[in-house]
Amino acid sequence: MAPVAGLRTEVLVIGGGATGAGVAWDAALRGFDVVLVDRADLSQGTSGRFHGLLHSGGRYVVKDPVAAEECVAENAMLRKLVPDSIEDTGGLFVTTPDDDPAYGDRFLEGCRAASLPAEEIPVAEALRMEPRLNPGIRRAFTVPDAAIDAWKAVWSFADGAAAHGARILTYHKVVGLHRSNGAVTGARLRNERTGEELDIEAGFTINASGAWAAQIVRMAGIEGIGVIPGKGIMIAMNHRLVNTVINRCTMPADGDILVPIRTVSVIGTTDIRSADPDEIPVTQDEIDQMLDDGERLVPGFRQQRALRVWAGVRPLFQDERSGPAAADTRDVSRTHAVVDHRERDGVDGLLTMSGGKWTTLRLMAQDIVDAMCRQLGTDRPCRTTEVRPPGSGDGQHYHLGNRLRAREATLRDEQLICECELIGRGRLEETMRRRGTTDLDDIRRSLRLGMGPCQGGFCIYRATGILHGLERLDGEQASASLLGFLQERWKGVWPILYGDQLRQARLDDWIFQGLLDVEHLPQAKPPVEAPGQEPVPA
Ligand SMILES: Cc1cc2nc3c(=O)[nH]c(=O)nc-3n(C[C@H](O)[C@H](O)[C@H](O)COP(=O)(O)OP(=O)(O)OC[C@H]3O[C@@H](n4cnc5c(N)ncnc54)[C@H](O)[C@@H]3O)c2cc1C
């Protein structure tokens, strides 16, 4: 990330989550000059803090058929575009003893209407597929759900945009929007690493800041756009308790999906209106509820080792001008909306994207860049259905055994740095050089470093030493980066400490406090204050 003086661009994209990366990729492919800015790392907002499910659409077929149809089409599209970010786990919708078996008929009918390939299978077959599933289930349906590596996919789109000339500025926060003659003409940015401020002139601005969208438009004097932050919590369990995405076959509710991602399984989620997208506390009640919900799907769930809890915020769209607000955030549609500020507020040069799903990022990007082209009076067709972003591997889906196979090839030649996620020294050094970051949490997102059972306990001091050895950091900066990483991990670990994970935390504590005394090492100021998105346990 080179220092930037004054900047000028055709299109400024605010927000580097799934939507913003998709928009940057789409606009760059159409030949626009693009700058993408995010106040933190890419996907550090909701797009890296979600459930990890590439929706088949099954969840919405009864309640939200338009969202279902969008998911059906975009699920198939993303499988083609970023195959190696997707594990084709398949999905099951199951009727637990607490669910009404008749819902299964409405579900099948909805799947047919949305052209979603779903099939009822015998319960015995479902239990053969997933032996830990509740043996009391009464019906089971297969669907093409899958698991996504969100960080990998978002970086694929951002790298693709960069390969077409886009500039990606992480850790650049928009602190003001410039207006001239009734139009937004650029923004004031603050470099969150250095505190330096700079201005960017932009021909057009796309607000893809998700749950923060209302904060951004307020900077242009626009009030009242109805983006409701809908908070949800998720818990990662130590193992793949299932290998297929398991959904309860019922109206969307809390804690009704279990997603196997890489080496863990994630139970979620809740949906609670939040006043501020940066204040998303996780309560003990929510944790208990999630564990009980897990028990309904997989008996013995509570006895399993829970690794970590986190929360994210949905950018649900309900404009006050489009009718009375829904009392329950679950009743707000999961479709997306392009907010046209010319039409709505008389402000040119600005569009806001709101609502939607991670799964529908490509379609959302297409819709908003189409809307921008209409306002600019230019005809540049969307190409994102045909072109695959770079770095999508060999066109195969990710398989759980991939890392182990790669590791076995270098078993005797290379030091293993992260045992849980099988990260060798070569890959770690290559990523540190490529990302050019001094923040170990950025490296975590790129490689999943420290995301396994020890939560960084065994790998992160090694990684810190390597970062230091590569001369990216001096001693004081290295200590600060290490401490910053440990503090971020700790926020998600301590609310669910019990059993084996409590023992692990004690061991980590002995290593870092007892042996290394990390809190008393001479330290530089941490490179960046992470925006308050980690759950603050209440
Ligand atoms: C609990 C939960 C579970 C979910 N599960 C799924 C799922 O399984 N499958 C699915 O498809 N969808 C799921 N979703 C929905 C999905 O995660 C979101 O719709 C999607 O990630 C939103 O992406 P986004 O890019 O719009 O927002 P974000 O990813 O939040 O990106 C917005 C970005 O804007 C940046 N930003 C904010 N303010 C500023 C500023 N002032 N200057 C610069 N940058 C700024 C933020 O740092 C952030 O990176 C889930 C959502 C939640 C909350």
Coordinates of C-alpha atoms and ligand atoms in Angstrom, one line a residue:
M1 CA 0.0 0.0 0.0
A2 CA 2.0 2.9 -1.3
P3 CA 1.4 6.4 0.2
V4 CA -1.0 8.4 -1.9
A5 CA -1.0 12.1 -2.5
G6 CA -3.9 13.8 -4.4
L7 CA -6.0 11.3 -6.3
R8 CA -8.4 11.5 -9.2
T9 CA -10.6 8.7 -10.6
E10 CA -13.7 8.1 -12.7
V11 CA -15.4 5.8 -10.2
L12 CA -14.8 5.8 -6.4
V13 CA -16.1 2.7 -4.7
I14 CA -16.6 3.0 -0.9
G15 CA -16.4 -0.3 1.0
G16 CA -14.2 -3.3 0.3
G17 CA -16.6 -6.1 1.3
A18 CA -18.1 -8.6 -1.2
T19 CA -20.3 -5.9 -2.8
G20 CA -17.5 -3.3 -3.2
A21 CA -15.0 -5.8 -4.6
G22 CA -17.7 -7.0 -7.0
V23 CA -18.4 -3.4 -8.1
A24 CA -14.8 -2.6 -8.5
W25 CA -14.3 -5.8 -10.7
D26 CA -17.4 -5.1 -12.7
A27 CA -16.6 -1.4 -13.4
A28 CA -12.9 -2.1 -14.1
L29 CA -13.9 -4.8 -16.6
R30 CA -16.1 -2.2 -18.4
G31 CA -13.1 0.0 -18.8
F32 CA -13.7 2.5 -16.0
D33 CA -10.8 3.9 -14.0
V34 CA -11.6 2.8 -10.4
V35 CA -10.4 3.4 -6.9
L36 CA -11.8 1.2 -4.1
V37 CA -11.4 2.3 -0.5
D38 CA -12.0 0.6 2.8
R39 CA -11.5 1.9 6.3
A40 CA -9.9 -1.5 7.2
D41 CA -8.7 -4.6 5.4
L42 CA -10.9 -6.0 2.6
S43 CA -13.7 -8.2 4.0
Q44 CA -13.2 -7.0 7.5
G45 CA -16.8 -5.9 7.6
T46 CA -19.8 -8.2 7.3
S47 CA -18.4 -10.1 4.3
G48 CA -15.7 -11.7 6.5
R49 CA -18.0 -12.1 9.5
F50 CA -20.9 -14.0 8.0
H51 CA -22.0 -17.6 8.0
G52 CA -20.0 -18.7 5.0
L53 CA -22.9 -20.2 3.1
L54 CA -23.2 -20.0 -0.7
H55 CA -27.0 -20.1 -0.6
S56 CA -28.8 -22.5 -2.9
G57 CA -31.9 -20.3 -2.3
G58 CA -33.7 -23.0 -0.3
R59 CA -33.8 -20.8 2.8
Y60 CA -36.0 -18.2 1.0
V61 CA -38.2 -20.3 -1.4
V62 CA -41.3 -20.0 0.8
K63 CA -40.8 -16.6 2.5
D64 CA -38.9 -14.5 0.0
P65 CA -39.2 -16.0 -3.6
V66 CA -37.4 -13.2 -5.4
A67 CA -34.3 -13.6 -3.1
A68 CA -34.5 -17.3 -3.7
E69 CA -34.5 -17.0 -7.5
E70 CA -31.5 -14.6 -7.3
C71 CA -29.6 -17.1 -5.1
V72 CA -30.3 -20.0 -7.5
A73 CA -28.8 -18.1 -10.4
E74 CA -25.9 -16.5 -8.6
N75 CA -25.0 -19.8 -6.8
A76 CA -24.4 -21.4 -10.2
M77 CA -22.6 -18.3 -11.5
L78 CA -20.1 -18.0 -8.6
R79 CA -19.3 -21.7 -8.9
K80 CA -18.0 -20.9 -12.4
L81 CA -16.3 -17.6 -11.5
V82 CA -14.5 -18.4 -8.3
P83 CA -14.5 -22.2 -8.1
D84 CA -11.5 -22.6 -5.8
S85 CA -13.1 -20.4 -3.2
I86 CA -16.1 -22.7 -3.0
E87 CA -16.3 -26.2 -1.4
D88 CA -19.2 -28.1 -2.9
T89 CA -20.5 -29.6 0.3
G90 CA -24.1 -29.8 -0.9
G91 CA -26.9 -29.1 1.5
L92 CA -29.7 -30.8 3.3
F93 CA -32.9 -29.3 4.6
V94 CA -34.2 -31.5 7.4
T95 CA -37.4 -31.6 9.4
T96 CA -36.4 -32.0 13.1
P97 CA -38.8 -33.3 15.7
D98 CA -39.6 -29.7 16.5
D99 CA -40.6 -28.8 12.9
D100 CA -43.8 -29.3 11.1
P101 CA -43.4 -32.0 8.4
A102 CA -46.0 -30.3 6.2
Y103 CA -43.6 -27.4 5.6
G104 CA -41.6 -29.8 3.5
D105 CA -44.4 -29.8 0.9
R106 CA -44.4 -26.0 0.7
F107 CA -40.6 -26.1 0.5
L108 CA -40.6 -28.5 -2.4
E109 CA -43.3 -26.4 -4.2
G110 CA -41.2 -23.2 -3.7
C111 CA -38.1 -25.0 -5.0
R112 CA -39.9 -26.0 -8.1
A113 CA -41.2 -22.4 -8.6
A114 CA -37.6 -21.0 -8.2
S115 CA -36.1 -23.7 -10.5
L116 CA -34.0 -24.9 -7.5
P117 CA -33.0 -28.5 -7.9
A118 CA -34.2 -30.1 -4.7
E119 CA -35.0 -33.7 -4.0
E120 CA -36.6 -35.5 -1.1
I121 CA -34.4 -38.4 0.1
P122 CA -35.2 -41.2 2.6
V123 CA -34.3 -40.2 6.2
A124 CA -32.1 -43.3 6.4
E125 CA -30.0 -42.0 3.5
A126 CA -29.6 -38.6 5.1
L127 CA -28.4 -40.3 8.3
R128 CA -26.0 -42.4 6.3
M129 CA -24.6 -39.2 4.7
E130 CA -24.4 -37.4 8.0
P131 CA -24.2 -39.9 10.9
R132 CA -24.2 -37.2 13.6
L133 CA -27.5 -35.8 12.5
N134 CA -30.4 -36.0 14.9
P135 CA -31.8 -39.5 14.3
G136 CA -35.3 -38.1 15.0
I137 CA -35.5 -36.2 11.8
R138 CA -38.6 -36.9 9.8
R139 CA -37.9 -35.6 6.3
A140 CA -34.8 -34.7 4.3
F141 CA -34.2 -32.8 1.1
T142 CA -31.0 -32.3 -0.9
V143 CA -30.1 -28.8 -2.3
P144 CA -26.9 -27.3 -4.0
D145 CA -25.7 -25.3 -0.9
A146 CA -22.0 -24.8 -0.6
A147 CA -19.4 -23.2 1.6
I148 CA -17.4 -20.1 0.6
D149 CA -14.0 -18.9 1.6
A150 CA -15.1 -15.2 1.7
W151 CA -11.6 -13.7 2.1
K152 CA -10.2 -15.6 -0.8
A153 CA -13.1 -14.8 -3.1
V154 CA -13.2 -11.1 -2.3
W155 CA -9.5 -10.8 -2.9
S156 CA -9.9 -12.6 -6.2
F157 CA -12.4 -9.9 -7.4
A158 CA -10.2 -7.1 -6.0
D159 CA -7.1 -8.5 -7.6
G160 CA -9.0 -8.9 -10.9
A161 CA -10.0 -5.2 -10.7
A162 CA -6.4 -4.3 -9.9
A163 CA -5.3 -6.2 -13.0
H164 CA -7.6 -4.0 -15.0
G165 CA -6.1 -0.8 -13.5
A166 CA -8.1 -0.3 -10.3
R167 CA -6.4 1.0 -7.2
I168 CA -7.3 -0.7 -4.0
L169 CA -6.7 1.4 -0.9
T170 CA -7.2 -0.5 2.3
Y171 CA -7.1 1.3 5.7
H172 CA -8.4 4.5 4.0
K173 CA -11.5 5.7 5.7
V174 CA -14.0 8.1 4.1
V175 CA -14.4 11.0 6.6
G176 CA -16.2 13.4 4.3
L177 CA -17.9 13.6 0.9
H178 CA -17.2 16.6 -1.4
R179 CA -20.2 18.3 -3.1
S180 CA -20.3 20.8 -5.9
N181 CA -23.4 22.1 -7.8
G182 CA -25.7 19.4 -6.3
A183 CA -23.4 16.5 -7.1
V184 CA -21.0 14.4 -5.1
T185 CA -17.5 15.0 -6.6
G186 CA -15.2 13.0 -4.4
A187 CA -14.2 12.3 -0.8
R188 CA -11.9 13.1 1.9
L189 CA -10.0 10.0 3.1
R190 CA -8.0 9.4 6.2
N191 CA -5.1 6.9 6.1
E192 CA -5.8 4.8 9.2
R193 CA -2.2 3.7 9.4
T194 CA -0.6 7.2 9.4
G195 CA -3.5 9.5 10.3
E196 CA -2.7 11.5 7.1
E197 CA -5.7 13.0 5.2
L198 CA -6.1 13.3 1.4
D199 CA -8.7 14.2 -1.1
I200 CA -9.9 12.2 -4.0
E201 CA -11.8 13.7 -6.9
A202 CA -14.3 11.3 -8.4
G203 CA -16.5 11.5 -11.5
F204 CA -19.0 9.1 -9.8
T205 CA -19.2 7.5 -6.3
I206 CA -20.7 4.2 -5.5
N207 CA -21.5 3.7 -1.8
A208 CA -21.0 -0.1 -1.1
S209 CA -20.4 0.3 2.6
G210 CA -23.0 -2.2 3.7
A211 CA -24.5 -1.6 7.1
W212 CA -22.5 1.7 7.2
A213 CA -24.3 3.1 4.1
A214 CA -26.5 5.6 6.0
Q215 CA -23.3 7.0 7.7
I216 CA -21.7 7.6 4.3
V217 CA -24.7 9.4 2.7
R218 CA -25.1 11.5 5.7
M219 CA -21.8 13.0 4.7
A220 CA -23.5 14.3 1.6
G221 CA -26.3 15.8 3.6
I222 CA -28.7 12.9 2.8
E223 CA -30.8 11.7 5.7
G224 CA -33.2 8.8 6.3
I225 CA -32.0 6.1 3.9
G226 CA -33.4 2.9 5.6
V227 CA -30.4 0.7 6.0
I228 CA -31.2 -1.4 9.1
P229 CA -28.2 -3.1 10.7
G230 CA -29.4 -6.6 11.5
K231 CA -27.0 -8.3 13.9
G232 CA -26.3 -12.0 13.9
I233 CA -23.9 -14.2 15.9
M234 CA -22.1 -17.4 14.9
I235 CA -20.1 -19.9 16.8
A236 CA -17.3 -22.0 15.2
M237 CA -17.0 -25.6 16.6
N238 CA -13.6 -27.3 16.5
H239 CA -14.5 -30.1 14.0
R240 CA -16.5 -30.8 10.9
L241 CA -19.4 -32.2 12.8
V242 CA -21.1 -32.5 9.4
N243 CA -19.7 -32.4 5.9
T244 CA -22.9 -31.1 4.3
V245 CA -24.6 -27.8 5.0
I246 CA -27.5 -28.6 7.3
N247 CA -30.6 -26.4 7.4
R248 CA -33.8 -26.8 9.3
C249 CA -36.7 -27.2 7.0
T250 CA -38.8 -24.5 8.4
M251 CA -39.5 -20.7 8.0
P252 CA -36.1 -18.9 8.5
A253 CA -35.4 -18.7 12.2
D254 CA -32.5 -18.4 14.6
G255 CA -29.7 -21.0 14.8
D256 CA -31.1 -23.1 12.0
I257 CA -28.1 -23.6 9.8
L258 CA -24.8 -25.5 10.4
V259 CA -22.1 -24.9 7.8
P260 CA -19.0 -27.0 7.5
I261 CA -16.2 -24.6 6.5
R262 CA -12.6 -25.8 6.1
T263 CA -11.8 -27.7 9.3
V264 CA -14.6 -26.3 11.4
S265 CA -18.4 -26.2 11.5
V266 CA -20.3 -22.9 12.1
I267 CA -23.7 -22.7 13.8
G268 CA -25.8 -19.6 13.3
T269 CA -27.4 -17.2 13.4
T270 CA -29.6 -14.6 15.1
D271 CA -31.2 -11.5 13.6
I272 CA -31.5 -8.5 15.9
R273 CA -31.9 -4.9 15.0
S274 CA -28.8 -3.0 16.0
A275 CA -28.7 0.8 16.5
D276 CA -25.0 1.1 15.5
P277 CA -23.2 -1.3 13.1
D278 CA -20.0 -0.9 15.3
E279 CA -21.8 -1.8 18.5
I280 CA -22.7 -5.5 18.2
P281 CA -22.3 -7.1 21.6
V282 CA -22.7 -10.9 21.9
T283 CA -24.7 -11.9 25.0
Q284 CA -24.6 -15.1 27.0
D285 CA -28.2 -15.7 26.2
E286 CA -27.4 -15.7 22.5
I287 CA -24.6 -18.1 23.0
D288 CA -26.7 -20.5 25.0
Q289 CA -29.5 -20.2 22.4
M290 CA -27.0 -21.1 19.6
L291 CA -25.7 -24.1 21.4
D292 CA -29.2 -25.3 22.1
D293 CA -30.1 -24.9 18.5
G294 CA -27.0 -26.9 17.5
E295 CA -28.2 -29.6 19.8
R296 CA -31.4 -29.9 17.9
L297 CA -29.5 -30.6 14.7
V298 CA -26.6 -32.7 16.1
P299 CA -27.2 -34.3 19.5
G300 CA -24.2 -33.8 21.8
F301 CA -23.4 -30.5 20.2
R302 CA -22.9 -28.8 23.6
Q303 CA -20.3 -31.3 24.5
Q304 CA -18.2 -30.4 21.4
R305 CA -15.4 -27.9 21.7
A306 CA -16.5 -24.4 20.7
L307 CA -13.6 -22.3 19.3
R308 CA -14.9 -18.8 18.9
V309 CA -17.9 -16.6 18.7
W310 CA -18.4 -13.5 16.5
A311 CA -21.1 -11.2 15.2
G312 CA -21.8 -9.5 11.9
V313 CA -24.4 -6.9 10.7
R314 CA -26.7 -7.4 7.7
P315 CA -27.3 -4.2 5.6
L316 CA -31.0 -4.8 5.4
F317 CA -32.8 -2.3 3.2
Q318 CA -36.1 -0.7 4.1
D319 CA -36.5 2.8 3.0
E320 CA -38.9 4.9 5.1
R321 CA -40.3 6.1 1.7
S322 CA -41.1 2.6 0.7
G323 CA -43.6 1.9 3.5
P324 CA -43.8 1.2 7.3
A325 CA -40.8 -0.5 8.8
A326 CA -41.0 -4.2 9.6
A327 CA -41.1 -4.8 13.4
D328 CA -38.9 -7.9 13.0
T329 CA -35.7 -7.8 10.9
R330 CA -36.5 -11.3 9.6
D331 CA -39.4 -9.8 7.7
V332 CA -37.2 -7.5 5.7
S333 CA -36.6 -9.0 2.2
R334 CA -33.1 -10.3 1.5
T335 CA -33.1 -8.9 -2.0
H336 CA -31.0 -5.8 -2.8
A337 CA -31.9 -2.3 -3.8
V338 CA -30.0 0.4 -5.7
V339 CA -30.7 3.7 -4.1
D340 CA -30.7 6.4 -6.7
H341 CA -29.8 9.7 -5.0
R342 CA -30.6 11.7 -8.1
E343 CA -34.2 10.6 -8.1
R344 CA -34.6 10.3 -4.3
D345 CA -32.6 13.3 -3.0
G346 CA -31.7 15.4 -6.0
V347 CA -28.0 14.6 -5.6
D348 CA -26.0 13.6 -8.7
G349 CA -22.9 11.4 -8.9
L350 CA -23.9 9.0 -6.1
L351 CA -25.6 5.7 -5.8
T352 CA -25.9 3.4 -2.8
M353 CA -26.2 -0.3 -2.7
S354 CA -28.2 -1.8 0.1
G355 CA -29.5 -5.2 1.2
G356 CA -28.6 -8.4 -0.6
K357 CA -26.5 -11.4 0.3
W358 CA -22.9 -12.4 -0.1
T359 CA -24.1 -15.0 -2.6
T360 CA -25.6 -12.3 -4.8
L361 CA -22.6 -9.9 -4.9
R362 CA -22.1 -10.2 -8.7
L363 CA -25.7 -9.4 -9.5
M364 CA -25.7 -6.5 -7.1
A365 CA -22.5 -5.1 -8.7
Q366 CA -24.0 -5.5 -12.2
D367 CA -27.2 -3.7 -11.2
I368 CA -25.5 -0.7 -9.6
V369 CA -22.9 -0.3 -12.4
D370 CA -25.7 -0.5 -14.9
A371 CA -27.5 2.3 -13.0
M372 CA -24.3 4.3 -13.0
C373 CA -23.9 3.8 -16.8
R374 CA -27.4 5.0 -17.3
Q375 CA -26.8 8.2 -15.3
L376 CA -23.5 8.8 -17.2
G377 CA -25.2 8.2 -20.5
T378 CA -22.7 5.5 -21.5
D379 CA -23.4 2.1 -22.8
R380 CA -20.8 -0.4 -21.6
P381 CA -22.2 -3.9 -21.2
C382 CA -21.5 -6.0 -18.0
R383 CA -18.9 -8.8 -18.6
T384 CA -18.8 -10.4 -15.2
T385 CA -20.8 -13.4 -16.3
E386 CA -18.2 -14.4 -18.9
V387 CA -14.8 -13.4 -17.3
R388 CA -13.3 -15.2 -14.4
P389 CA -11.1 -13.1 -12.0
P390 CA -7.5 -14.2 -11.9
G391 CA -6.1 -16.7 -9.4
S392 CA -9.1 -19.0 -9.5
G393 CA -6.9 -22.1 -9.6
D394 CA -7.4 -24.9 -12.0
G395 CA -11.2 -24.4 -12.2
Q396 CA -11.9 -27.1 -9.6
H397 CA -13.8 -26.5 -6.4
Y398 CA -11.8 -26.5 -3.1
H399 CA -11.5 -29.9 -1.4
L400 CA -10.9 -30.3 2.2
G401 CA -7.8 -32.5 1.6
N402 CA -6.1 -29.9 -0.7
R403 CA -3.9 -28.4 2.0
L404 CA -2.9 -31.7 3.4
R405 CA -1.9 -32.9 -0.1
A406 CA 0.1 -29.8 -0.8
R407 CA 1.7 -30.1 2.7
E408 CA 2.7 -33.8 2.1
A409 CA 4.6 -32.7 -1.1
T410 CA 6.9 -30.5 1.0
L411 CA 6.8 -32.5 4.2
R412 CA 10.6 -32.8 4.7
D413 CA 11.7 -29.6 3.0
E414 CA 9.7 -27.0 4.7
Q415 CA 9.0 -25.8 8.3
L416 CA 5.3 -26.0 9.3
I417 CA 4.3 -22.7 10.9
C418 CA 0.6 -23.2 11.6
E419 CA -0.2 -26.8 12.4
C420 CA -4.0 -26.3 12.6
E421 CA -4.3 -24.8 9.1
L422 CA -1.2 -26.5 7.6
I423 CA 0.6 -23.4 6.6
G424 CA 4.2 -23.8 5.6
R425 CA 6.9 -21.2 5.9
G426 CA 7.2 -20.6 2.1
R427 CA 3.5 -19.7 1.8
L428 CA 3.6 -17.5 4.8
E429 CA 6.6 -15.5 3.6
E430 CA 5.2 -15.2 0.1
T431 CA 1.9 -13.8 1.5
M432 CA 3.7 -11.4 3.8
R433 CA 5.7 -10.1 0.9
R434 CA 2.7 -9.9 -1.4
R435 CA 0.3 -8.2 1.0
G436 CA 3.1 -5.8 2.2
T437 CA 1.3 -5.5 5.5
T438 CA 2.7 -5.4 9.0
D439 CA -0.6 -6.5 10.6
L440 CA -0.7 -10.1 11.5
D441 CA -4.5 -10.0 11.4
D442 CA -4.4 -9.2 7.7
I443 CA -2.2 -12.2 7.2
R444 CA -4.7 -14.3 9.1
R445 CA -7.5 -13.3 6.7
S446 CA -5.3 -14.1 3.7
L447 CA -4.2 -17.6 4.9
R448 CA -6.5 -18.5 7.9
L449 CA -3.4 -18.3 10.0
G450 CA -4.2 -19.0 13.7
M451 CA -7.8 -19.9 13.0
G452 CA -7.7 -23.5 14.3
P453 CA -8.1 -25.0 17.7
C454 CA -5.1 -23.2 19.3
Q455 CA -6.3 -19.8 18.0
G456 CA -2.8 -18.7 17.2
G457 CA -1.3 -20.1 20.4
F458 CA 1.5 -22.1 18.6
C459 CA 1.9 -20.3 15.3
I460 CA 1.6 -16.6 16.0
Y461 CA 4.9 -16.1 17.8
R462 CA 6.6 -18.0 15.0
A463 CA 4.8 -15.8 12.4
T464 CA 5.8 -12.7 14.3
G465 CA 9.5 -13.7 14.2
I466 CA 9.3 -14.4 10.5
L467 CA 7.7 -11.0 9.8
H468 CA 10.5 -9.4 11.9
G469 CA 13.1 -11.5 10.0
L470 CA 11.7 -10.2 6.7
E471 CA 12.5 -6.8 8.0
R472 CA 9.0 -5.6 7.7
L473 CA 9.0 -4.7 11.4
D474 CA 11.5 -3.7 14.1
G475 CA 11.4 -5.4 17.5
E476 CA 8.9 -3.0 19.1
Q477 CA 6.6 -3.0 16.1
A478 CA 6.8 -6.9 16.1
S479 CA 5.8 -7.0 19.7
A480 CA 2.9 -4.6 19.2
S481 CA 1.7 -6.6 16.2
L482 CA 1.8 -9.8 18.2
L483 CA -0.1 -8.3 21.0
G484 CA -2.7 -6.8 18.7
F485 CA -3.3 -10.2 17.1
L486 CA -3.7 -11.9 20.5
Q487 CA -6.1 -9.3 21.7
E488 CA -8.3 -9.6 18.6
R489 CA -8.4 -13.4 19.0
W490 CA -9.1 -13.2 22.7
K491 CA -12.3 -11.1 22.1
G492 CA -13.9 -14.0 20.3
V493 CA -12.6 -16.7 22.5
W494 CA -13.3 -15.7 26.1
P495 CA -17.2 -15.6 25.9
I496 CA -17.4 -19.3 25.2
L497 CA -14.5 -20.7 27.3
Y498 CA -15.4 -24.2 28.6
G499 CA -13.9 -27.7 28.5
D500 CA -10.9 -28.3 26.2
Q501 CA -10.9 -24.8 24.8
L502 CA -10.5 -23.4 28.4
R503 CA -7.5 -25.7 28.8
Q504 CA -6.1 -24.5 25.5
A505 CA -6.6 -20.9 26.6
R506 CA -4.7 -21.5 29.8
L507 CA -1.8 -23.0 27.8
D508 CA -1.8 -20.1 25.5
D509 CA -1.8 -17.8 28.5
W510 CA 1.3 -19.5 29.9
I511 CA 3.1 -19.2 26.6
F512 CA 2.3 -15.6 26.0
Q513 CA 2.1 -14.1 29.5
G514 CA 4.2 -16.7 31.4
L515 CA 7.1 -17.3 29.0
L516 CA 7.1 -14.3 26.7
D517 CA 5.5 -11.7 29.0
V518 CA 4.0 -10.0 25.9
E519 CA 2.2 -7.2 27.7
H520 CA 5.5 -5.9 29.2
L521 CA 7.7 -6.1 26.0
P522 CA 8.7 -2.7 24.7
Q523 CA 6.1 -1.9 22.1
A524 CA 5.4 0.6 19.3
K525 CA 1.8 1.9 19.1
P526 CA -0.3 -0.8 17.3
P527 CA -0.3 -0.2 13.6
V528 CA -4.0 0.2 13.5
E529 CA -7.0 0.3 15.8
A530 CA -9.3 -2.3 14.4
P531 CA -12.7 -0.7 13.8
G532 CA -15.0 -2.0 16.5
Q533 CA -16.4 -5.0 14.7
E534 CA -15.2 -7.7 17.0
P535 CA -18.0 -8.7 19.3
V536 CA -17.9 -7.0 22.7
P537 CA -19.3 -9.6 25.0
A538 CA -22.0 -8.2 27.3
Ligands
LIG1 C1 -24.8 -13.0 10.7 C2 -24.9 -13.0 9.2 C3 -24.8 -14.1 8.5 C4 -24.8 -14.1 7.1 N1 -24.8 -15.2 6.4 C5 -24.7 -15.2 5.1 C6 -24.5 -16.4 4.3 O1 -24.3 -17.4 4.9 N2 -24.5 -16.3 3.0 C7 -24.7 -15.1 2.3 O2 -24.8 -15.1 1.1 N3 -24.9 -14.0 3.0 C8 -24.9 -14.0 4.4 N4 -25.1 -12.8 5.1 C9 -25.2 -11.6 4.4 C10 -23.9 -11.1 3.8 O3 -22.9 -11.4 4.7 C11 -23.9 -9.6 3.6 O4 -25.1 -9.3 2.8 C12 -22.7 -9.1 2.8 O5 -21.5 -9.6 3.3 C13 -22.6 -7.6 2.8 O6 -21.5 -7.3 2.0 P1 -21.2 -5.7 1.8 O7 -20.0 -5.7 1.0 O8 -22.4 -5.0 1.3 O9 -20.9 -5.2 3.3 P2 -19.6 -5.3 4.1 O10 -18.9 -6.6 3.9 O11 -19.9 -4.9 5.5 O12 -18.6 -4.2 3.5 C14 -18.8 -2.8 3.8 C15 -17.4 -2.2 4.0 O13 -17.5 -0.8 4.1 C16 -16.4 -0.4 4.9 N5 -16.7 0.9 5.4 C17 -17.6 1.3 6.4 N6 -17.5 2.6 6.6 C18 -16.5 3.1 5.8 C19 -15.9 4.4 5.7 N7 -16.3 5.4 6.3 N8 -14.9 4.5 4.8 C20 -14.4 3.4 4.1 N9 -15.0 2.2 4.2 C21 -16.0 2.0 5.1 C22 -16.4 -1.5 6.0 O14 -15.1 -1.6 6.6 C23 -16.7 -2.7 5.2 O15 -15.6 -3.5 4.8 C24 -25.0 -12.8 6.5 C25 -25.0 -11.7 7.2 C26 -24.9 -11.7 8.6 C27 -24.9 -10.5 9.4

